[in-house]
Coordinates of C-alpha atoms and ligand atoms in Angstrom, one line a residue:
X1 CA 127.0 139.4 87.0
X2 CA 127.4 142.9 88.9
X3 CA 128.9 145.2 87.2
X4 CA 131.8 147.0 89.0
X5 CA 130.9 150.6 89.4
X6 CA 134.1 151.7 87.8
X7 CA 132.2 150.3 84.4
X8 CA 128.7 151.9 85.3
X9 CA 130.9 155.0 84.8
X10 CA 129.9 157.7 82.1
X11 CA 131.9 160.6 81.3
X12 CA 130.4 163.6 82.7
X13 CA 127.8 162.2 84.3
X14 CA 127.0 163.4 87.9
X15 CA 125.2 162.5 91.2
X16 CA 124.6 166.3 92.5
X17 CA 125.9 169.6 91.0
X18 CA 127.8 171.6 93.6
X19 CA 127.0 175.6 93.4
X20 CA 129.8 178.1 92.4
X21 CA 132.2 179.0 95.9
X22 CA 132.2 182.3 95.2
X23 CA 136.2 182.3 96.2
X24 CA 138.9 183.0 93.9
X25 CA 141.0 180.1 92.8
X26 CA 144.4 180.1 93.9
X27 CA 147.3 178.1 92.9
X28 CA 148.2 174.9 95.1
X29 CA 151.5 175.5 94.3
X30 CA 151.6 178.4 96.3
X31 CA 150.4 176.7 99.6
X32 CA 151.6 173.1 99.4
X33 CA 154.8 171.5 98.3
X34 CA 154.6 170.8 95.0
X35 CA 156.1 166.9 95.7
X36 CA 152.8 166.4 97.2
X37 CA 150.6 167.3 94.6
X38 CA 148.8 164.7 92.4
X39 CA 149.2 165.5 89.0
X40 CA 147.4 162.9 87.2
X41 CA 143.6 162.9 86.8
X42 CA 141.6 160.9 89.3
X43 CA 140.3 157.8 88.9
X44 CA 136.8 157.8 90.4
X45 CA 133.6 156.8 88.9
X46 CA 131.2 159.0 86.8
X47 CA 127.5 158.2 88.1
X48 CA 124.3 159.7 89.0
X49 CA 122.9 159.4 92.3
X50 CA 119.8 156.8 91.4
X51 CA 123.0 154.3 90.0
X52 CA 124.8 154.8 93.1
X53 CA 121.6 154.1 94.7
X54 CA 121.0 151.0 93.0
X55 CA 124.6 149.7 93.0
X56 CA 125.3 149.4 96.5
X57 CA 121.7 148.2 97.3
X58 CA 122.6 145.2 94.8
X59 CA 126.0 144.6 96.9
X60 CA 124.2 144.5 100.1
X61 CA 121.4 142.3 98.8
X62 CA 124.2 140.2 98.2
X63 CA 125.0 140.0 101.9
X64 CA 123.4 137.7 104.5
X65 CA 121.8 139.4 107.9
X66 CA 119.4 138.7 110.2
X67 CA 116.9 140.6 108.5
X68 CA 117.2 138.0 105.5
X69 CA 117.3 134.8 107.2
X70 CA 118.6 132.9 110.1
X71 CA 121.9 133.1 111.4
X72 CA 122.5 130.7 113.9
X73 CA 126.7 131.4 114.0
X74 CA 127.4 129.8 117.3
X75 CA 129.7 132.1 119.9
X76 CA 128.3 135.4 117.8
X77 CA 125.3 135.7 119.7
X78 CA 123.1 137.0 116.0
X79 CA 120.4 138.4 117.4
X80 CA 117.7 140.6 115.8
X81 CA 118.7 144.4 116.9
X82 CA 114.9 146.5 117.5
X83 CA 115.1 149.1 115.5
X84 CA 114.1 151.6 118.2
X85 CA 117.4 151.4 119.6
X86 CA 119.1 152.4 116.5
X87 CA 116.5 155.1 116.4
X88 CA 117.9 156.1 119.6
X89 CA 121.5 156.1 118.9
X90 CA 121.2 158.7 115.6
X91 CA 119.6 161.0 118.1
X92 CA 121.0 164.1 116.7
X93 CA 121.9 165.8 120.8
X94 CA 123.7 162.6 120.8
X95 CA 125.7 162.2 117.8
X96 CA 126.0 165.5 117.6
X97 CA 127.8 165.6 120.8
X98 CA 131.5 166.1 120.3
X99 CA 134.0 164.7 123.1
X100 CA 135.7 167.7 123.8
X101 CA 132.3 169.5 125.2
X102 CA 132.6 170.9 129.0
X103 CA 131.0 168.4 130.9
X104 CA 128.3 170.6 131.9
X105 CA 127.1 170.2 128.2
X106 CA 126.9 166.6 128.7
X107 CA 125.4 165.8 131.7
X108 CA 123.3 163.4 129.7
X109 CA 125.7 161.8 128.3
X110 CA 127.6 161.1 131.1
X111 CA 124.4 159.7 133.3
X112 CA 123.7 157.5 131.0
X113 CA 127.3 156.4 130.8
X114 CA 127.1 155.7 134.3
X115 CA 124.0 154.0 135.1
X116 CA 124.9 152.1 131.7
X117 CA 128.1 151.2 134.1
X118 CA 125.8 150.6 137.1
X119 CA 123.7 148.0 135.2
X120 CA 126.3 145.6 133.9
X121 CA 127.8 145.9 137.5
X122 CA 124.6 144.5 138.8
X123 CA 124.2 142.4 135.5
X124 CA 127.5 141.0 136.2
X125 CA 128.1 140.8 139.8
X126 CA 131.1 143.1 139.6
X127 CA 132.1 146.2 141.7
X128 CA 132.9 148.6 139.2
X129 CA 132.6 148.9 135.2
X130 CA 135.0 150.8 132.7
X131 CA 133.2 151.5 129.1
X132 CA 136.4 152.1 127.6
X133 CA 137.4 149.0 125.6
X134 CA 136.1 148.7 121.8
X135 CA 135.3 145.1 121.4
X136 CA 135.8 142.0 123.3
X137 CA 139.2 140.9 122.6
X138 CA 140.4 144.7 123.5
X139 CA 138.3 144.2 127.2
X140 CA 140.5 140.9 127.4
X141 CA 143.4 142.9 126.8
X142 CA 142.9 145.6 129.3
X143 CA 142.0 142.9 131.3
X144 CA 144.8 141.1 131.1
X145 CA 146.7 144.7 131.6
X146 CA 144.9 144.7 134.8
X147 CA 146.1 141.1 136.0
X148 CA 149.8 142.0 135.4
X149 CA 149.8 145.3 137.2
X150 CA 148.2 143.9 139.7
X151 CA 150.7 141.7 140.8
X152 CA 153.6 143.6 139.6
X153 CA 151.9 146.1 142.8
X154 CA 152.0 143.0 144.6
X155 CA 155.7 142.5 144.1
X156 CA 155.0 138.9 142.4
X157 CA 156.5 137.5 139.4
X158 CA 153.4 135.7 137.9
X159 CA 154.1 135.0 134.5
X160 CA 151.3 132.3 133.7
X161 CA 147.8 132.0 132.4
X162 CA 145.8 128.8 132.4
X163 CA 143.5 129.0 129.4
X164 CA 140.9 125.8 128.3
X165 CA 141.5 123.9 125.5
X166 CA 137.7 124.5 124.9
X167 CA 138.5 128.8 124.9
X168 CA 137.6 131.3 122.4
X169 CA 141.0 132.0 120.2
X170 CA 141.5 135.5 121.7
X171 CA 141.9 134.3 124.8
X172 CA 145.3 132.9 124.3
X173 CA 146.3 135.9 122.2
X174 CA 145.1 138.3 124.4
X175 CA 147.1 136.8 127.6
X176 CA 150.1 136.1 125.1
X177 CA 149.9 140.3 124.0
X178 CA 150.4 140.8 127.9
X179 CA 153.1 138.8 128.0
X180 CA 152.2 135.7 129.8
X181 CA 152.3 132.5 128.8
X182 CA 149.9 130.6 128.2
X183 CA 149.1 126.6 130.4
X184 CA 146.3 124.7 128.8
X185 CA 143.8 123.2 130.7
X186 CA 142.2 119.9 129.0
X187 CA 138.7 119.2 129.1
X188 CA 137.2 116.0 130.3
X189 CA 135.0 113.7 129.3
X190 CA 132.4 116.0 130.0
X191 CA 133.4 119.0 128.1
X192 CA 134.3 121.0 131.5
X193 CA 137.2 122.2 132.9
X194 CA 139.2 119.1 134.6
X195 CA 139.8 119.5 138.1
X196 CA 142.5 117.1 138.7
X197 CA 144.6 118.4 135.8
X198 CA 143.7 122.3 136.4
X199 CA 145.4 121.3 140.2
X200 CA 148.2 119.7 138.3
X201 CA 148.8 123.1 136.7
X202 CA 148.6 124.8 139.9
X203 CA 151.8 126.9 141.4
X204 CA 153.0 130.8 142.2
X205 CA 153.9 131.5 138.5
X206 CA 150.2 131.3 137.8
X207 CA 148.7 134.8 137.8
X208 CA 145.1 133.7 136.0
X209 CA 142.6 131.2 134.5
X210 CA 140.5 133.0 131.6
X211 CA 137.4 131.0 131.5
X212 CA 133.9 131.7 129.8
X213 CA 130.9 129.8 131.2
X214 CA 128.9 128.2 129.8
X215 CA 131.9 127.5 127.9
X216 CA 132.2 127.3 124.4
X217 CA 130.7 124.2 123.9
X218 CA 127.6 125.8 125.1
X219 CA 127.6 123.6 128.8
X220 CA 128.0 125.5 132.2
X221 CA 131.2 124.6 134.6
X222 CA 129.3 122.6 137.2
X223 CA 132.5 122.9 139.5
X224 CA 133.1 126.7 138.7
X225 CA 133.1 127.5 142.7
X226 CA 136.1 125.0 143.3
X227 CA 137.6 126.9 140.2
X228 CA 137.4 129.5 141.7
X229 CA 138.2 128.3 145.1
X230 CA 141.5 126.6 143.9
X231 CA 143.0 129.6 142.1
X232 CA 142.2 131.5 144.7
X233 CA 144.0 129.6 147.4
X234 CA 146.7 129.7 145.0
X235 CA 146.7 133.9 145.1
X236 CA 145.8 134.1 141.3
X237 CA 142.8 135.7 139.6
X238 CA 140.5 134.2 137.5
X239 CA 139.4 136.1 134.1
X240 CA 135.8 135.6 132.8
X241 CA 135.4 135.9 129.2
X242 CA 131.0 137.6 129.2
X243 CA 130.8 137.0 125.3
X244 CA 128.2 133.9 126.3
X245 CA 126.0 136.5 128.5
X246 CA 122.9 135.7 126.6
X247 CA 123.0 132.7 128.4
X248 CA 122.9 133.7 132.1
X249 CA 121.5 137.3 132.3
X250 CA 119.7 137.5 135.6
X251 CA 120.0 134.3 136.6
X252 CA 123.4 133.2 137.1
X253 CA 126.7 136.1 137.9
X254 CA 129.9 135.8 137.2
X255 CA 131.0 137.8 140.0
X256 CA 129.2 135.2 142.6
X257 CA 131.1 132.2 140.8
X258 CA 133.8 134.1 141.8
X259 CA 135.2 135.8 139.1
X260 CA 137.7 139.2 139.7
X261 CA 137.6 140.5 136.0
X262 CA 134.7 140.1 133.2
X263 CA 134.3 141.6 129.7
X264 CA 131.1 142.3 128.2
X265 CA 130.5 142.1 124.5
X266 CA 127.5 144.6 124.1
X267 CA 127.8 144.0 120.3
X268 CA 126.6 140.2 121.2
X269 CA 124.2 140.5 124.1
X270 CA 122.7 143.9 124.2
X271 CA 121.3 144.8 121.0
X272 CA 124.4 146.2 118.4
X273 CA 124.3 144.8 114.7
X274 CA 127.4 143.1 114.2
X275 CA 129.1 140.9 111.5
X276 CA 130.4 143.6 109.6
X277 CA 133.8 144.1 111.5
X278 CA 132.1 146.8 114.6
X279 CA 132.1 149.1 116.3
X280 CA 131.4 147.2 119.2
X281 CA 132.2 147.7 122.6
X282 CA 133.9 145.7 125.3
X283 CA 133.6 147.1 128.8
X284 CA 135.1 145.7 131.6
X285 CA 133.8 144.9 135.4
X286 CA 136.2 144.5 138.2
X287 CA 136.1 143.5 142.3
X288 CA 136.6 145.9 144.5
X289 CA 140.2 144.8 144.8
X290 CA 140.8 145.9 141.6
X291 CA 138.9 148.9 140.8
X292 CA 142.2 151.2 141.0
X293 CA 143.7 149.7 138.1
X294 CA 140.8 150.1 136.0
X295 CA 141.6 152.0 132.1
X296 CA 140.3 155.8 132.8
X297 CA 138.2 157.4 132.4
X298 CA 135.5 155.8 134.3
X299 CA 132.3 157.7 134.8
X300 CA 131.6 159.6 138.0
X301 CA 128.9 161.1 140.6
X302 CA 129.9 163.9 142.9
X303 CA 126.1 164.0 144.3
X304 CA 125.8 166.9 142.4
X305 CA 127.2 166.3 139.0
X306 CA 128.4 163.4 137.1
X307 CA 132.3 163.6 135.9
X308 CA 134.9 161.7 134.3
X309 CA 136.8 160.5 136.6
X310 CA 140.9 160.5 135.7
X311 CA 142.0 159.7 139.3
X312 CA 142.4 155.7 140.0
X313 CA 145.7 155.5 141.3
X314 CA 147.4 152.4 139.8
X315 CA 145.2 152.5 136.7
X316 CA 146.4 150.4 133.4
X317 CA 146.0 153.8 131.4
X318 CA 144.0 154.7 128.4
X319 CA 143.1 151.9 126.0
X320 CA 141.0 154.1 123.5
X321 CA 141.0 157.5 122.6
X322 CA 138.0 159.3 124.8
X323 CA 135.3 157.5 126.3
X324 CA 134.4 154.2 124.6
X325 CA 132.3 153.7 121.5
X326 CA 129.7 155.9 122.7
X327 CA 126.9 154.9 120.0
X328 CA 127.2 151.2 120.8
X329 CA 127.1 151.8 124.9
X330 CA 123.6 154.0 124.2
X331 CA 122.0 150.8 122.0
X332 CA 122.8 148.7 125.3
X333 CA 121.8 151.1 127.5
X334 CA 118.6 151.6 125.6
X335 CA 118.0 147.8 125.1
X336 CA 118.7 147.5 128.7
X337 CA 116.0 149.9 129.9
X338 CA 113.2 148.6 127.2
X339 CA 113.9 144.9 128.3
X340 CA 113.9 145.6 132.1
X341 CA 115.1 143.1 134.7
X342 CA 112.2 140.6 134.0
X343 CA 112.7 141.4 130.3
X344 CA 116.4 140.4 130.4
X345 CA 116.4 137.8 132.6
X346 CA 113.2 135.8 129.9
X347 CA 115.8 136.5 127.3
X348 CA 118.6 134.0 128.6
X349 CA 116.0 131.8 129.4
X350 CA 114.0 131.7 125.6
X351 CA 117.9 131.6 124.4
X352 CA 118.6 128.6 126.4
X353 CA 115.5 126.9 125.7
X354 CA 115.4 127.7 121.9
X355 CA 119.2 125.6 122.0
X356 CA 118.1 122.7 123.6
X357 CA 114.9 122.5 121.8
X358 CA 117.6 122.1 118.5
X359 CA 119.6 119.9 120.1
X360 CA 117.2 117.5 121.2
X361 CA 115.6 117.2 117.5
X362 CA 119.2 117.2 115.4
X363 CA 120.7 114.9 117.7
X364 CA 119.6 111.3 116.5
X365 CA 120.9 112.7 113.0
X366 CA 124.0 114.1 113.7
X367 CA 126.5 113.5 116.3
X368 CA 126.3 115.0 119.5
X369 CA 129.8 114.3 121.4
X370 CA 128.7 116.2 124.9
X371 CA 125.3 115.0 125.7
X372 CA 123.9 117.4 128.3
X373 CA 121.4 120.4 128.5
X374 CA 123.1 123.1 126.9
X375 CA 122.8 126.8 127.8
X376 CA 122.4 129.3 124.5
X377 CA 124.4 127.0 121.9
X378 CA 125.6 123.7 121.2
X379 CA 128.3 121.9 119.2
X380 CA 127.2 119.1 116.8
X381 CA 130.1 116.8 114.9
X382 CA 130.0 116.3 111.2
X383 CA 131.9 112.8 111.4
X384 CA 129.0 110.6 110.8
X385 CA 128.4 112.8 107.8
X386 CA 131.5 113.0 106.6
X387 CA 132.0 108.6 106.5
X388 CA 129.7 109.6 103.8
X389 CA 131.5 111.7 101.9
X390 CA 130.9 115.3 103.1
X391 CA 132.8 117.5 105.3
X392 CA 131.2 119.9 107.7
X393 CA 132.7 122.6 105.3
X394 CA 130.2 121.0 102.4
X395 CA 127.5 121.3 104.9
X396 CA 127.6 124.8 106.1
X397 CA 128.1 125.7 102.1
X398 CA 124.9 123.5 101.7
X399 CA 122.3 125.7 104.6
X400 CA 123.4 128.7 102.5
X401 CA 121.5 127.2 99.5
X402 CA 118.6 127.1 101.7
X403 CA 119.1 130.8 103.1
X404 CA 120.8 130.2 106.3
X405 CA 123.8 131.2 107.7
X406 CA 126.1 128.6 108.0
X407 CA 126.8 128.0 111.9
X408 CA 130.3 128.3 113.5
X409 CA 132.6 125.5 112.2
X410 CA 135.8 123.6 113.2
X411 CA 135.6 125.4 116.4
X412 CA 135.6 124.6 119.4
X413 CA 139.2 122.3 118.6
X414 CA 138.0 119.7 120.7
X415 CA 134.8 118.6 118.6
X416 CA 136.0 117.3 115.2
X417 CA 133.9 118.6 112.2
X418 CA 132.3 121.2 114.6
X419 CA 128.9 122.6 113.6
X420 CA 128.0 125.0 116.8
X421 CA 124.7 126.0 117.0
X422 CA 123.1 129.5 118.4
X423 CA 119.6 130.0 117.4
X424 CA 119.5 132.8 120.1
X425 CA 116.0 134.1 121.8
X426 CA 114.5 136.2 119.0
X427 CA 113.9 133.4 116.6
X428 CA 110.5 131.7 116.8
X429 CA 109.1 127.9 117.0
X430 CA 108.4 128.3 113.2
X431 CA 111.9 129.0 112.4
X432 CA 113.7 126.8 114.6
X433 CA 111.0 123.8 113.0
X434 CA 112.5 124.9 109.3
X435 CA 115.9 124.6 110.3
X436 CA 115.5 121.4 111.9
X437 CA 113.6 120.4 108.6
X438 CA 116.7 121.4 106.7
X439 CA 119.3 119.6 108.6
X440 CA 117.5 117.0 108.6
X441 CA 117.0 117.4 104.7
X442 CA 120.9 118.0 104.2
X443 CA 121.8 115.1 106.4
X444 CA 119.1 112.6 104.0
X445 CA 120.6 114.6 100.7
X446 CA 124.4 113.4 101.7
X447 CA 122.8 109.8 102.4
X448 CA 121.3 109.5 98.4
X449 CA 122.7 111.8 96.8
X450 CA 126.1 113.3 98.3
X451 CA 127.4 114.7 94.8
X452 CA 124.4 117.4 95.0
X453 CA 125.6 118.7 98.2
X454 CA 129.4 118.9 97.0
X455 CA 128.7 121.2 94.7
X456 CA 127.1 123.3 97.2
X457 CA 126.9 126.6 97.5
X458 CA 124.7 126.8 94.2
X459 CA 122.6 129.7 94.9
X460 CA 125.0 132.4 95.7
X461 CA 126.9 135.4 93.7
X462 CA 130.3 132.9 94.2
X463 CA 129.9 129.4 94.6
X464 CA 132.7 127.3 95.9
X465 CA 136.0 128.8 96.7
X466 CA 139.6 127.8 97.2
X467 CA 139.3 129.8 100.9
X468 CA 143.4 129.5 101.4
X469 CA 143.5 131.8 97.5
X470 CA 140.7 133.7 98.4
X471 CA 142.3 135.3 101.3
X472 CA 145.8 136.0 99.5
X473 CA 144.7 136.8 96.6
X474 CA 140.5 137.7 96.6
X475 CA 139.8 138.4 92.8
X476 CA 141.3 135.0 91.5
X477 CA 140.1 132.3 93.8
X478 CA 136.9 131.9 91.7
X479 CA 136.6 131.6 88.4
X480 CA 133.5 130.4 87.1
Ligands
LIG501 C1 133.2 137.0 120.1 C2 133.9 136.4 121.2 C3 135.1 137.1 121.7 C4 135.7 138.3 121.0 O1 134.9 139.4 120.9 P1 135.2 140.5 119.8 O2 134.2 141.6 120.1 O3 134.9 139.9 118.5 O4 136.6 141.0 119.9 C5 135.8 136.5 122.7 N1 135.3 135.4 123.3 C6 134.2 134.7 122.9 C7 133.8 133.4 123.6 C8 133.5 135.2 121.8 O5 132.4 134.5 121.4

């Protein structure tokens, strides 16, 4: 067992000696209130630098990444980061940069800001980007912002949103934080939006559809341009949720399906480690028509200088404090650049063809309720699986006895015992064929001998855990 680093503790002992100030002491009392001072003696650990060194590279060997194994969690988009573009970010004249320079100290910064801006307009099919939100839920909420002032301008009370039963969680919420409520949408038998129902739906109180396509079952909208047609004949806008980019990048545009607003997660498609709770970074891309309302600043060009440019006229406001999350727009800038247009463009393309190549060899074994090429992912069902005595839960705790991240499960709400699937593009043939040789494994082990996988996970710090205690109350849900 690890031992917490309050018990590596030693009296006295130290991780670097600090030299003498060469100030005079002075008495707190004498500059702060004495209320506020802490009388009792701290309680932090006593360690030298090598244990501190070795403690935390025990926690993190603890952790799964991509570096470790593969981590096919469906919707996150896990793909390996190049290093070089972490390289790039720790630049120190770019961290060392700070936000309140003159801007003709950062003419740098800001160019790469806005052809960064530039190329997910052209990535996107939009008019004009803002950097500004920090993941993508927060671009969904500024875009959400941007739907309600829009036709608040417009001098129209819509106070609905149509959202998929198929959609990502923060869709809803997101649309709900704006104040709208939310219309759902069911999907039909072929895991796309319905049309008849959507038109059902359809009347002035709508103000937006929030979509994401492919969707989250991993299949592209075939009817997207009626959609798009039908909302809008109906005067409302329709919302495009870019978390599933990896699938479409140079080949297919949100902006030519029709879509007014999109969000990008850069933490997903363009190259930013994520898994640990951010940064990220979710800019937005609007249509001309709504390029005013867009959260400021955005980045500018006066043909001589570029600027940050305060002035759009009905703009939502500031949604984060200066200009984005700097550090995660350079990875995607810099990931952007190495990869090129081809470069980009192969990666939706290896994506989407890595997914089908697992779908096609999991799917005599396990269930497959929406039988079509997918784009970068797929949902599986666990039912067949769990006739026999193991839950979908019991699987996913099973891969991680074989060094895999469990997949996305339960969700999308539609597929019961959901297992989605998203190898992305950087994995190769060799460990797509070991996965599928451990599915296949795990799906023969709950066949002969289902008790061996209920006791699954077997090989991590924790095994099995009551997951309702763990959250409420995290150092008694296991006991071993
Ligand atoms: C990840 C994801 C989001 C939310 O993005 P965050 O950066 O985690 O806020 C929204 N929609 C879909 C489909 C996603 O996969």
């Amino acid at each position: 067992m690890t031992k917490l680093i309050f018990e590596k503790s030693k009296q006295g002992r130290r991780g670097c000696l600090l030299p003498e100030v060469g100030v005079s002491e002075i008495d707190p009392d004498s500059i702060i209130d004495s209320s506020l001072i802490n009388e009792e003696e701290l309680m932090l650990p006593e360690v030298s630098e090598l244990d501190i060194a070795r403690h935390y590279t025990e926690l993190g060997n603890k952790n799964h990444c991509i570096e470790k194994g593969f981590y096919p969690l469906g919707s996150c988009t896990m793909k390996y980061n190049p290093k070089v573009n972490e390289s790039l970010s720790t630049l120190l004249r770019f961290k060392g940069l700070h936000p309140y320079l003159p801007i003709s100290f950062t003419q740098g910064a800001l160019e790469l800001m806005y052809e960064l801006q530039n190329f997910l307009a052209d990535i996107t099919g939009m008019d004009k980007v803002s950097l500004q939100p920090a993941a993508g839920s927060h671009g969904e909420f500024a875009g959400m912002l941007i739907v309600k002032e829009y036709f608040k301008n417009k001098g129209e009370n819509r106070t609905k949103v149509i959202v998929p039963d198929s959609a990502h969680g923060t869709n809803p919420a997101s649309a709900k934080m704006c104040g709208f409520e939310i219309i759902e949408v069911k999907s039909n038998e072929k895991g796309q939006v319905d049309i008849e129902k959507l038109k059902e739906l359809i009347n002035e109180d709508i103000a937006a559809i929030m979509l994401t396509n492919p969707n989250t079952l991993g299949i592209f909208e075939e009817n997207i341009t009626e959609i798009s047609k039908i909302m809008h004949d109906n005067g409302s806008l329709l919302y495009y949720d870019g978390a599933n980019l990896n699938a479409i990048m140079g080949i297919a545009r949100p902006g030519d399906m029709g879509f007014d607003i999109v969000h990008i997660n850069t933490h997903k498609t363009l190259s930013t480690p994520h898994g640990g709770g951010g940064p990220g970074a979710g800019p937005i891309g609007v249509k001309k028509k709504l390029e005013d309302y867009l959260p400021v600043p955005t980045v500018d060009f006066n043909g001589e200088n570029f600027y940050l440019k305060y002035e759009h006229p009905k703009t939502i406001g500031k949604v984060r404090s200066f200009y984005g999350n700097f550090g995660v727009l350079l990875r995607a800038y810099a990931y952007i650049l190495s990869m090129g247009k081809e470069g980009v463009r192969q990666v939706s393309m290896d994506a989407v063809l890595n997914a089908n190549y697992l779908k096609e060899k999991l799917k005599g074994t396990y269930l497959l309720p929406y039988d079509y090429s997918c784009m970068h992912e797929f949902v599986l069902s666990g039912d067949k699986q769990k006739e026999q005595g193991v839950n979908t839960l019991c699987i996913a705790k099973r891969m991680m006895d074989y060094n895999v991240h469990p997949p996305t499960v339960y969700f999308p709400l539609i597929v019961h015992e959901a297992l989605m699937i998203e190898p992305t593009e950087t994995e190769s043939k060799e460990v797509l064929d070991e996965f599928i040789e451990i599915m296949l494994k795990i799906a023969k082990e709950i066949e002969e001998k289902p008790e061996e996988v209920l006791k699954a996970p077997t090989k991590t710090p924790v095994g099995k855990i009551d997951e309702v205690l763990a959250a409420k109350k995290p150092n008694t849900a296991y006991k071993k």
